[in-house]
Short mmCIF file of C-alpha atoms and ligand atoms in Angstrom, two decimals:
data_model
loop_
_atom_site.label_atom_id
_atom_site.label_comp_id
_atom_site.label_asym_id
_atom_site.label_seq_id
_atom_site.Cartn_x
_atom_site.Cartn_y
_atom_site.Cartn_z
CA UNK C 297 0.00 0.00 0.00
CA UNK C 298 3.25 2.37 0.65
CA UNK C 299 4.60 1.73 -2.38
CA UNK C 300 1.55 2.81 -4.26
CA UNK C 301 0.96 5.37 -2.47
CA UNK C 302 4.95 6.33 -3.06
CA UNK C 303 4.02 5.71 -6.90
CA UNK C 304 0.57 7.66 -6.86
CA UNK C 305 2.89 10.66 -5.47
CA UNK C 306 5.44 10.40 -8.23
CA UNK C 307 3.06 10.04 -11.13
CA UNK C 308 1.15 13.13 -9.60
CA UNK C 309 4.35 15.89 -8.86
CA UNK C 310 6.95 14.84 -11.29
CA UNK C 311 5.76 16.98 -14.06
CA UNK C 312 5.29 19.98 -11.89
CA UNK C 313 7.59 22.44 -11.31
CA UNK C 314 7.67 22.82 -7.77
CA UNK C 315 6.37 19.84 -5.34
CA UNK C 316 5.86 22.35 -2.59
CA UNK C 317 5.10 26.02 -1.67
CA UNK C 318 8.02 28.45 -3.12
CA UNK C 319 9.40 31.10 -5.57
CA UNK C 320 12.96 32.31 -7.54
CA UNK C 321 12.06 35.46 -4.63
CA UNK C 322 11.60 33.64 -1.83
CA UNK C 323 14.82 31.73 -2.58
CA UNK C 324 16.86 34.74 -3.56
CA UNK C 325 16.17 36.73 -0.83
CA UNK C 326 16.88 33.79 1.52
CA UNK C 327 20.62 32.99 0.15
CA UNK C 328 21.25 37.02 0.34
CA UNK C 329 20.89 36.36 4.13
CA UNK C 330 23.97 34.00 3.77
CA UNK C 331 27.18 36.23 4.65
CA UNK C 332 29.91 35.41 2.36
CA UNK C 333 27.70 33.88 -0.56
CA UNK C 334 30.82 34.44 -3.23
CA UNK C 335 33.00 32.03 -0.83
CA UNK C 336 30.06 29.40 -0.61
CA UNK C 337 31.75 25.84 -2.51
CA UNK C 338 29.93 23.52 -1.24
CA UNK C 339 25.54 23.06 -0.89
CA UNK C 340 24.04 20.13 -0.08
CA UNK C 341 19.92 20.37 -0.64
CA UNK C 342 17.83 18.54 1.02
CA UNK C 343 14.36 17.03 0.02
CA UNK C 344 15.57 18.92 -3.50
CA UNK C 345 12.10 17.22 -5.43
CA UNK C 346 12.36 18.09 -8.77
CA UNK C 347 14.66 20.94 -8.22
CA UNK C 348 13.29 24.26 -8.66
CA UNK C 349 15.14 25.49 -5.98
CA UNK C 350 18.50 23.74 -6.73
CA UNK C 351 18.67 25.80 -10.40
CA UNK C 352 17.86 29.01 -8.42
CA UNK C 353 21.21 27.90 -5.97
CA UNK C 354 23.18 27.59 -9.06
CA UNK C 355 21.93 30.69 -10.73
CA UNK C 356 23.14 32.71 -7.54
CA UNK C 357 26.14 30.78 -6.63
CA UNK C 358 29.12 29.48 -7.98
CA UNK C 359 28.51 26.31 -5.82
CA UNK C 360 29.07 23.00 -6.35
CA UNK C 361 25.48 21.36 -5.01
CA UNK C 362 24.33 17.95 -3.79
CA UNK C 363 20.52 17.52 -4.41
CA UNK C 364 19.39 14.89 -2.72
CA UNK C 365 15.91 12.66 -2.83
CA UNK C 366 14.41 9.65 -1.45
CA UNK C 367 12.50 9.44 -5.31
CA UNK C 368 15.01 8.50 -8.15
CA UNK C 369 12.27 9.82 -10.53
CA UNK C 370 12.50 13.14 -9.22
CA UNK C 371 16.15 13.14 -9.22
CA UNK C 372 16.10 12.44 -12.80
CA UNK C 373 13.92 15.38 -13.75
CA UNK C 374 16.58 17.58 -11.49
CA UNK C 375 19.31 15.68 -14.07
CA UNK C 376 17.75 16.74 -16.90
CA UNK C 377 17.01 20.44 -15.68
CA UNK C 378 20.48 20.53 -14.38
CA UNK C 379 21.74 19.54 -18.34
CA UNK C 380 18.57 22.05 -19.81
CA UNK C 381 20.78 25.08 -17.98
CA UNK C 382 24.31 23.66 -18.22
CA UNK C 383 24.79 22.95 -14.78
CA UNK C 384 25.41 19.59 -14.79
CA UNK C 385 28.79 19.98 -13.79
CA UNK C 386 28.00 22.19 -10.71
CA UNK C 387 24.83 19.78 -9.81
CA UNK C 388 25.09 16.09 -8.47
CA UNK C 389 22.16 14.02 -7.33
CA UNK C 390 22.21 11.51 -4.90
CA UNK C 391 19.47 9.23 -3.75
CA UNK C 392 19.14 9.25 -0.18
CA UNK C 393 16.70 9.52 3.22
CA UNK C 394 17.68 12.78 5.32
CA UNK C 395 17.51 10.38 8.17
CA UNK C 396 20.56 8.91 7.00
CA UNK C 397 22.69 11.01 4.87
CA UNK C 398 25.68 9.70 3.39
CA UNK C 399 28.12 12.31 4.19
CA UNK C 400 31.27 13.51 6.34
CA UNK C 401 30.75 15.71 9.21
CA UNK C 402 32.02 19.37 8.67
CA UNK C 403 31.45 19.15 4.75
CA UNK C 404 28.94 21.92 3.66
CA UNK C 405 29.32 25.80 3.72
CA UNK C 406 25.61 25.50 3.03
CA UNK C 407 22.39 23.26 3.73
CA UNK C 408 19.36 24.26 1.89
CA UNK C 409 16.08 22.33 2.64
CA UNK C 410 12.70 23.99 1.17
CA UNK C 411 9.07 22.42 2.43
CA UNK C 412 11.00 19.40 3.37
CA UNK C 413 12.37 18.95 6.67
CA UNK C 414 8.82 18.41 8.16
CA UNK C 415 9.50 14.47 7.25
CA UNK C 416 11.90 14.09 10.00
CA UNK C 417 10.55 17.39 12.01
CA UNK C 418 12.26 20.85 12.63
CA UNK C 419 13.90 19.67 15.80
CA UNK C 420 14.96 16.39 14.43
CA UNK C 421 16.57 18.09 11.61
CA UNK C 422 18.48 20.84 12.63
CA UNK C 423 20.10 18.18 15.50
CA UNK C 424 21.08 16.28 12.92
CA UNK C 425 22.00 18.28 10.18
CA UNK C 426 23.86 19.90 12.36
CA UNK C 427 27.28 17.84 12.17
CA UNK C 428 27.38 17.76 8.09
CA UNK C 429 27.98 21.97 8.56
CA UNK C 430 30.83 23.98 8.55
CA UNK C 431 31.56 26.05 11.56
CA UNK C 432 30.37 28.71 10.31
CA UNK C 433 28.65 26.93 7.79
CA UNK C 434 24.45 28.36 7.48
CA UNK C 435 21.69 25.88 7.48
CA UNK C 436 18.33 27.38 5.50
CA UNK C 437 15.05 25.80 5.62
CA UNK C 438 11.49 26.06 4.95
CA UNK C 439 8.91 25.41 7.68
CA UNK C 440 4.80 25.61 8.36
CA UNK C 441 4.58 28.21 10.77
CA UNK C 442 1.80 30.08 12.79
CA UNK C 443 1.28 33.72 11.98
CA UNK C 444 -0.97 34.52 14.68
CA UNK C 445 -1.36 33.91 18.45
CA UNK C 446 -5.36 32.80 17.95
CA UNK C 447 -6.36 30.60 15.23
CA UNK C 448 -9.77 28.35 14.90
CA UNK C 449 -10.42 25.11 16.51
CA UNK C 450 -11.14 23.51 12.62
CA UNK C 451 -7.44 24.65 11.66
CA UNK C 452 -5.59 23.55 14.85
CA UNK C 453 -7.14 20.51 14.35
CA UNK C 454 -5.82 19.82 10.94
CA UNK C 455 -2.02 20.35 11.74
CA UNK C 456 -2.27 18.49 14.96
CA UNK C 457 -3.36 15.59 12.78
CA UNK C 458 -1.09 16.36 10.30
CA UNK C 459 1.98 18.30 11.54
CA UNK C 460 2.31 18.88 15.73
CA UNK C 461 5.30 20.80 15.35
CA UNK C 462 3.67 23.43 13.38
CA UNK C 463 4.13 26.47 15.94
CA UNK C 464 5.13 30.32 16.29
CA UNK C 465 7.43 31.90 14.18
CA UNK C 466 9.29 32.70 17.74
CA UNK C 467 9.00 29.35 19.28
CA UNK C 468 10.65 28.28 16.26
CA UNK C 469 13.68 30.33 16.86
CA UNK C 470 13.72 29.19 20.31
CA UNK C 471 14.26 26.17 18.71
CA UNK C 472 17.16 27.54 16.35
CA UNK C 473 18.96 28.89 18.99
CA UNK C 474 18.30 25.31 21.46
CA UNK C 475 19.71 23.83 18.95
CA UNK C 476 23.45 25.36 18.55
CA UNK C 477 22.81 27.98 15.84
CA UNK C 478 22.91 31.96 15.84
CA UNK C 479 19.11 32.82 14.13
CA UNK C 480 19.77 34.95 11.19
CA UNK C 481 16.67 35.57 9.90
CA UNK C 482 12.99 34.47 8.87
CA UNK C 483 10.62 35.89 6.82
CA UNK C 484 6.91 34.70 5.65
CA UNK C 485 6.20 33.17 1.60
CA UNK C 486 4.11 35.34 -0.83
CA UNK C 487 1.01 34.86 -1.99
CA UNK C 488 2.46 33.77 -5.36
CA UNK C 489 5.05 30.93 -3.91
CA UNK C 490 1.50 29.21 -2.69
CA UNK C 491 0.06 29.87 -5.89
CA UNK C 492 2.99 28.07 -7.98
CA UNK C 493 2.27 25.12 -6.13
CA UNK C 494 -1.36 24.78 -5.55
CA UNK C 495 -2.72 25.92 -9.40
CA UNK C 496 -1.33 23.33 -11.11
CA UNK C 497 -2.91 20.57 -8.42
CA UNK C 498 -5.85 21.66 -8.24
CA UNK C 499 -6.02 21.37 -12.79
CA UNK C 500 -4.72 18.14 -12.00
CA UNK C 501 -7.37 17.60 -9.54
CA UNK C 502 -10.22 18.88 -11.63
CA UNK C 503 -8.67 16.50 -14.36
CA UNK C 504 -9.43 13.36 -11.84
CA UNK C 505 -13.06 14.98 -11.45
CA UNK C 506 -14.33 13.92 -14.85
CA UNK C 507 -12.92 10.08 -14.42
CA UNK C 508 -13.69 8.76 -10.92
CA UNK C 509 -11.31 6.37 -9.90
CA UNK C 510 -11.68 2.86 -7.44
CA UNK C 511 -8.41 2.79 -6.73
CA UNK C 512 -8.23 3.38 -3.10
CA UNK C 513 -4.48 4.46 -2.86
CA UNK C 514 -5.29 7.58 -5.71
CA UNK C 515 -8.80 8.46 -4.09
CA UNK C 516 -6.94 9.14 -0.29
CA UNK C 517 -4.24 11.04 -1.42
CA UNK C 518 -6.50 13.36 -3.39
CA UNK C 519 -8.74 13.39 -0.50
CA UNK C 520 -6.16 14.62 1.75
CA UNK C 521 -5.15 17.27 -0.94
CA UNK C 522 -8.55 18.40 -1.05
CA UNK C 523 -8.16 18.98 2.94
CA UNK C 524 -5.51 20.49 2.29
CA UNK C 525 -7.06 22.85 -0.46
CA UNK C 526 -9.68 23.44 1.62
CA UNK C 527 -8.12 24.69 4.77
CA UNK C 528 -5.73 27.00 2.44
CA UNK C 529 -8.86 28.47 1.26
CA UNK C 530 -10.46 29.28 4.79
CA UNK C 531 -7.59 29.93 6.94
CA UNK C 532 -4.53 31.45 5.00
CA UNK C 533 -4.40 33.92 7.02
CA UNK C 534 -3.41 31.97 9.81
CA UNK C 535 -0.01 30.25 8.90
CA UNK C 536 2.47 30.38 6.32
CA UNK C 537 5.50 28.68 5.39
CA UNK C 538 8.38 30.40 6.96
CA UNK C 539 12.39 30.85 5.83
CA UNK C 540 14.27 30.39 8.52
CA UNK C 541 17.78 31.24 7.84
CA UNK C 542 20.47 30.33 11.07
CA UNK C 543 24.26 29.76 11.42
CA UNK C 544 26.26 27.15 13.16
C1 SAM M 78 7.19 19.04 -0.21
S1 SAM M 78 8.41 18.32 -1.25
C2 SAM M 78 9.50 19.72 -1.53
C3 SAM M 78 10.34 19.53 -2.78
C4 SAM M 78 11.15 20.75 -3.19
N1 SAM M 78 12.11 21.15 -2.20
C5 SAM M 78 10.24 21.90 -3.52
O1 SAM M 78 10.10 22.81 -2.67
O2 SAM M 78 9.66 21.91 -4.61
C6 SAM M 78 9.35 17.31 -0.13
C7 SAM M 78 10.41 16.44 -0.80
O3 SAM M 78 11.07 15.66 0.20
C8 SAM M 78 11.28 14.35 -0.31
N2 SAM M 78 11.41 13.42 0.82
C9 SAM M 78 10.42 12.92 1.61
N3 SAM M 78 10.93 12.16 2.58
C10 SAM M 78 12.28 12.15 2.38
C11 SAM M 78 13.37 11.53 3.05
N4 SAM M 78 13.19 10.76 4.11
N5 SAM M 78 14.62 11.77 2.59
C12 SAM M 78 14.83 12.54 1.50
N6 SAM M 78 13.84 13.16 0.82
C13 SAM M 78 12.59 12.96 1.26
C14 SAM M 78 10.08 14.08 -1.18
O4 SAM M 78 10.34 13.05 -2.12
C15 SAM M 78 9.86 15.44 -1.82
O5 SAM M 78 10.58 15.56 -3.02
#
């Protein structure tokens, strides 16, 4: 049932461009937090997807950057967007889980990780991560965040179910600084970074409409989009995906 689920989730993201909430902006303005960008060598990115952000990394750097994946199919799209912009010498892919990355400690001047690190959670990551930094090194992620201090019962309810660590942009850099980094900076997505991500699913969606399908593991994973749809719709207002941008 995992693995058609795993396959259902392929199939649907590996033609889009993005497999989560972002922009060229939001990514931008996140690396100009980095001191010393011009002296950055090496990236590693982290739950990379089909790479939008890794071609934005090597449009701004002059990095060489690891993009790594648990999916091999979405690693191949980043292969062939990596060859599309002549980066494929400045952009390796490596099939891996974040749990377990295959990598020395002290290695990266950089570790990017946009809409992803919520598979192990924000604590679990930055502990971990950690090690494969630089002193000095800067660790930049993505993260569901809560934008204000009251939000309805309907919407708590949700990320409980679905994400528990979703909390306050403060509490969160609580949690930068518990963890052994100097906070840098955050700042909230646009508008349009959600909109790159959710117009194309729900065409894709309204595509499924017109040819109901039986098979159980397709029908709960657009269900739980359509939550997911949904509760963007009512409750935007409420949280956000946050860049939080910290040093070791
Ligand atoms: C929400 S998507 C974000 C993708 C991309 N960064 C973006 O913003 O478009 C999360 C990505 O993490 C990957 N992923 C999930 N669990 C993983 C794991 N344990 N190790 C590595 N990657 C994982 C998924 O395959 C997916 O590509």
């Amino acid at each position: 049932m995992e693995q058609e689920l795993t396959q259902v989730i392929i199939e649907f993201f590996k033609n889009n461009e993005r497999q989560g909430p972002g922009n060229e902006w939001a990514t931008t303005h996140a690396l100009n937090l980095v001191e010393g960008l011009d002296k950055v060598e090496q990236i590693l990115d982290i739950g990379c997807g089909t790479g939008a952000q890794t071609i934005t990394l090597a449009q701004k750097t002059n990095a060489t950057i690891i993009a790594v994946d648990l999916l091999s199919s979405f690693l191949k799209v980043v292969e062939q967007r990596a060859a599309w912009w002549n980066f494929q010498d400045r952009i390796q892919v490596q099939e891996a889980s974040m749990q377990a990355l295959p990598f020395e400690e002290d290695t990266f001047d950089l570790i990017w990780s946009e809409g992803a690190i919520y598979h192990m959670g924000f604590e679990n990551g930055l502990k971990q991560w950690y090690k494969l930094l630089k002193t000095d090194g800067y660790l930049v992620v993505s993260e569901i965040s809560w934008i204000t201090q009251e939000r309805p019962h309907e919407l708590v309810n949700y990320w409980v179910n679905n994400y528990p660590e979703i909390d306050l942009i403060s509490n969160k850099m609580k949690m930068v600084e518990q963890c052994g980094y100097l906070p840098v900076g955050c700042f909230t997505l646009p508008r349009e970074a959600w909109d790159n991500y959710y117009h194309p699913i729900i065409k894709q969606i309204a595509a499924y409409f017109g040819k109901p399908t039986t098979d159980t593991p397709t029908q709960s994973f657009l269900d739980q989009l359509i939550e997911e749809l949904i509760m963007y719709q009512r409750y935007s207002q409420f949280y956000n995906y946050v860049f939080y941008v910290m040093k070791k």
